[in-house]
Amino acid sequence: SDKADVQISLFDLSGREVKKILTTRQLQGKQKVKMDAASIQPGIYLVVLQVNDQLTSEKLIIY
């Protein structure tokens, strides 16, 4: 079973890390992660997923 280093972070649009959501080693496959956004100000953010050396990001709007 392959494991990967996984990190998920939330950044504001100025590039400042607002919250580190997850840092772990995960098995390959689909995973679900819940984030408590109660302490985060409404706005537009980037969720950055890093798996080993690969990065991907998605826009997240918090109301």
CSV table of N, CA and C in Angstrom, one decimal:
chain,number,residue,atom,x,y,z
A,1,SER,N,0.8,-1.2,0.0
A,1,SER,CA,0.0,0.0,0.0
A,1,SER,C,0.9,1.2,0.0
A,2,ASP,N,0.7,2.1,-1.0
A,2,ASP,CA,1.5,3.3,-1.1
A,2,ASP,C,0.9,4.4,-0.2
A,3,LYS,N,1.9,5.1,0.5
A,3,LYS,CA,1.5,6.2,1.3
A,3,LYS,C,2.2,7.5,0.8
A,4,ALA,N,1.5,8.6,1.0
A,4,ALA,CA,2.1,9.9,0.5
A,4,ALA,C,2.1,10.9,1.6
A,5,ASP,N,3.0,11.8,1.6
A,5,ASP,CA,3.0,13.0,2.5
A,5,ASP,C,2.0,13.9,2.0
A,6,VAL,N,1.0,14.3,2.8
A,6,VAL,CA,-0.1,15.2,2.4
A,6,VAL,C,-0.2,16.4,3.3
A,7,GLN,N,-0.3,17.6,2.7
A,7,GLN,CA,-0.4,18.8,3.5
A,7,GLN,C,-1.5,19.6,2.8
A,8,ILE,N,-2.5,20.1,3.6
A,8,ILE,CA,-3.5,21.0,3.1
A,8,ILE,C,-3.5,22.2,3.9
A,9,SER,N,-3.4,23.4,3.3
A,9,SER,CA,-3.3,24.7,3.9
A,9,SER,C,-4.2,25.6,3.3
A,10,LEU,N,-4.7,26.6,4.1
A,10,LEU,CA,-5.6,27.7,3.6
A,10,LEU,C,-4.8,29.0,3.6
A,11,PHE,N,-4.8,29.7,2.4
A,11,PHE,CA,-4.0,30.9,2.3
A,11,PHE,C,-5.0,32.0,1.9
A,12,ASP,N,-4.7,33.3,2.4
A,12,ASP,CA,-5.5,34.4,1.9
A,12,ASP,C,-4.9,34.9,0.6
A,13,LEU,N,-5.5,35.8,-0.1
A,13,LEU,CA,-5.1,36.2,-1.4
A,13,LEU,C,-3.8,37.0,-1.4
A,14,SER,N,-3.3,37.4,-0.2
A,14,SER,CA,-1.9,38.0,-0.2
A,14,SER,C,-0.8,37.0,0.0
A,15,GLY,N,-1.2,35.7,0.1
A,15,GLY,CA,-0.2,34.6,0.2
A,15,GLY,C,0.1,34.2,1.6
A,16,ARG,N,-0.6,34.8,2.6
A,16,ARG,CA,-0.4,34.5,4.0
A,16,ARG,C,-1.1,33.2,4.4
A,17,GLU,N,-0.4,32.3,5.0
A,17,GLU,CA,-1.1,31.0,5.5
A,17,GLU,C,-2.0,31.4,6.7
A,18,VAL,N,-3.3,31.1,6.5
A,18,VAL,CA,-4.3,31.4,7.5
A,18,VAL,C,-4.5,30.2,8.4
A,19,LYS,N,-4.4,29.0,7.9
A,19,LYS,CA,-4.7,27.8,8.7
A,19,LYS,C,-4.0,26.6,8.0
A,20,LYS,N,-3.4,25.8,8.8
A,20,LYS,CA,-2.9,24.5,8.3
A,20,LYS,C,-4.0,23.5,8.7
A,21,ILE,N,-4.6,22.9,7.6
A,21,ILE,CA,-5.7,22.1,7.8
A,21,ILE,C,-5.3,20.6,8.1
A,22,LEU,N,-4.3,20.2,7.5
A,22,LEU,CA,-3.9,18.8,7.6
A,22,LEU,C,-2.4,18.6,7.3
A,23,THR,N,-1.7,17.8,8.0
A,23,THR,CA,-0.3,17.4,7.7
A,23,THR,C,-0.2,16.0,8.2
A,24,THR,N,-0.1,15.0,7.2
A,24,THR,CA,-0.1,13.6,7.6
A,24,THR,C,0.5,12.8,6.5
A,25,ARG,N,0.6,11.5,6.7
A,25,ARG,CA,0.9,10.5,5.6
A,25,ARG,C,-0.5,9.8,5.4
A,26,GLN,N,-0.9,9.7,4.2
A,26,GLN,CA,-2.2,9.1,3.8
A,26,GLN,C,-2.0,7.9,2.9
A,27,LEU,N,-2.8,7.0,2.9
A,27,LEU,CA,-2.9,5.9,1.9
A,27,LEU,C,-3.4,6.5,0.6
A,28,GLN,N,-3.0,5.9,-0.5
A,28,GLN,CA,-3.5,6.3,-1.8
A,28,GLN,C,-5.0,6.1,-1.9
A,29,GLY,N,-5.7,7.0,-2.6
A,29,GLY,CA,-7.1,6.8,-2.7
A,29,GLY,C,-7.9,8.1,-2.3
A,30,LYS,N,-9.2,8.0,-2.4
A,30,LYS,CA,-10.0,9.2,-2.0
A,30,LYS,C,-10.1,9.3,-0.5
A,31,GLN,N,-10.0,10.6,0.0
A,31,GLN,CA,-10.0,10.9,1.4
A,31,GLN,C,-11.0,12.1,1.6
A,32,LYS,N,-11.6,12.2,2.7
A,32,LYS,CA,-12.4,13.4,3.1
A,32,LYS,C,-11.7,14.1,4.3
A,33,VAL,N,-11.8,15.4,4.2
A,33,VAL,CA,-11.2,16.2,5.3
A,33,VAL,C,-12.3,17.3,5.7
A,34,LYS,N,-12.5,17.4,6.9
A,34,LYS,CA,-13.4,18.5,7.4
A,34,LYS,C,-12.6,19.6,8.0
A,35,MET,N,-13.0,20.8,7.8
A,35,MET,CA,-12.3,22.0,8.4
A,35,MET,C,-13.3,22.8,9.1
A,36,ASP,N,-13.0,23.2,10.3
A,36,ASP,CA,-13.8,24.1,11.1
A,36,ASP,C,-13.5,25.6,10.7
A,37,ALA,N,-14.4,26.2,10.0
A,37,ALA,CA,-14.1,27.6,9.5
A,37,ALA,C,-14.7,28.7,10.4
A,38,ALA,N,-15.2,28.3,11.6
A,38,ALA,CA,-15.8,29.3,12.4
A,38,ALA,C,-14.9,30.4,12.8
A,39,SER,N,-13.6,30.2,12.9
A,39,SER,CA,-12.7,31.3,13.3
A,39,SER,C,-12.1,32.0,12.2
A,40,ILE,N,-12.5,31.7,10.9
A,40,ILE,CA,-11.9,32.3,9.8
A,40,ILE,C,-12.9,33.4,9.2
A,41,GLN,N,-12.3,34.6,9.0
A,41,GLN,CA,-13.1,35.7,8.5
A,41,GLN,C,-13.7,35.4,7.1
A,42,PRO,N,-14.9,35.9,6.8
A,42,PRO,CA,-15.4,35.8,5.4
A,42,PRO,C,-14.5,36.4,4.4
A,43,GLY,N,-14.4,35.7,3.3
A,43,GLY,CA,-13.5,36.2,2.2
A,43,GLY,C,-13.2,35.1,1.2
A,44,ILE,N,-12.2,35.4,0.3
A,44,ILE,CA,-11.8,34.5,-0.7
A,44,ILE,C,-10.4,34.0,-0.3
A,45,TYR,N,-10.3,32.7,-0.4
A,45,TYR,CA,-9.0,32.0,0.0
A,45,TYR,C,-8.6,31.0,-1.0
A,46,LEU,N,-7.4,30.5,-0.9
A,46,LEU,CA,-6.9,29.4,-1.7
A,46,LEU,C,-6.6,28.2,-0.8
A,47,VAL,N,-7.2,27.1,-1.1
A,47,VAL,CA,-6.9,25.8,-0.4
A,47,VAL,C,-5.8,25.2,-1.3
A,48,VAL,N,-4.6,25.0,-0.7
A,48,VAL,CA,-3.5,24.4,-1.4
A,48,VAL,C,-3.3,23.0,-0.8
A,49,LEU,N,-3.3,22.0,-1.7
A,49,LEU,CA,-3.1,20.6,-1.4
A,49,LEU,C,-1.7,20.2,-2.0
A,50,GLN,N,-0.8,19.7,-1.1
A,50,GLN,CA,0.5,19.2,-1.5
A,50,GLN,C,0.5,17.8,-1.2
A,51,VAL,N,0.8,17.0,-2.3
A,51,VAL,CA,1.0,15.5,-2.1
A,51,VAL,C,2.4,15.2,-2.6
A,52,ASN,N,3.2,14.8,-1.7
A,52,ASN,CA,4.6,14.7,-2.0
A,52,ASN,C,5.1,16.0,-2.6
A,53,ASP,N,5.6,16.0,-3.8
A,53,ASP,CA,6.1,17.3,-4.4
A,53,ASP,C,5.2,17.9,-5.4
A,54,GLN,N,3.9,17.5,-5.4
A,54,GLN,CA,2.9,18.0,-6.3
A,54,GLN,C,2.0,19.0,-5.6
A,55,LEU,N,1.7,20.1,-6.2
A,55,LEU,CA,0.8,21.1,-5.6
A,55,LEU,C,-0.4,21.3,-6.5
A,56,THR,N,-1.5,21.5,-5.9
A,56,THR,CA,-2.7,21.9,-6.6
A,56,THR,C,-3.5,22.9,-5.7
A,57,SER,N,-4.3,23.8,-6.3
A,57,SER,CA,-5.0,24.8,-5.4
A,57,SER,C,-6.4,25.0,-6.0
A,58,GLU,N,-7.3,25.3,-5.1
A,58,GLU,CA,-8.7,25.7,-5.5
A,58,GLU,C,-9.1,26.9,-4.7
A,59,LYS,N,-9.9,27.7,-5.3
A,59,LYS,CA,-10.5,28.9,-4.6
A,59,LYS,C,-11.6,28.4,-3.7
A,60,LEU,N,-11.6,29.1,-2.5
A,60,LEU,CA,-12.7,28.8,-1.5
A,60,LEU,C,-13.2,30.1,-1.1
A,61,ILE,N,-14.5,30.2,-1.1
A,61,ILE,CA,-15.2,31.5,-0.6
A,61,ILE,C,-15.9,31.1,0.7
A,62,ILE,N,-15.6,31.9,1.7
A,62,ILE,CA,-16.2,31.7,3.1
A,62,ILE,C,-17.1,32.9,3.3
A,63,TYR,N,-18.4,32.6,3.6
A,63,TYR,CA,-19.4,33.7,3.8
A,63,TYR,C,-19.5,34.0,5.3
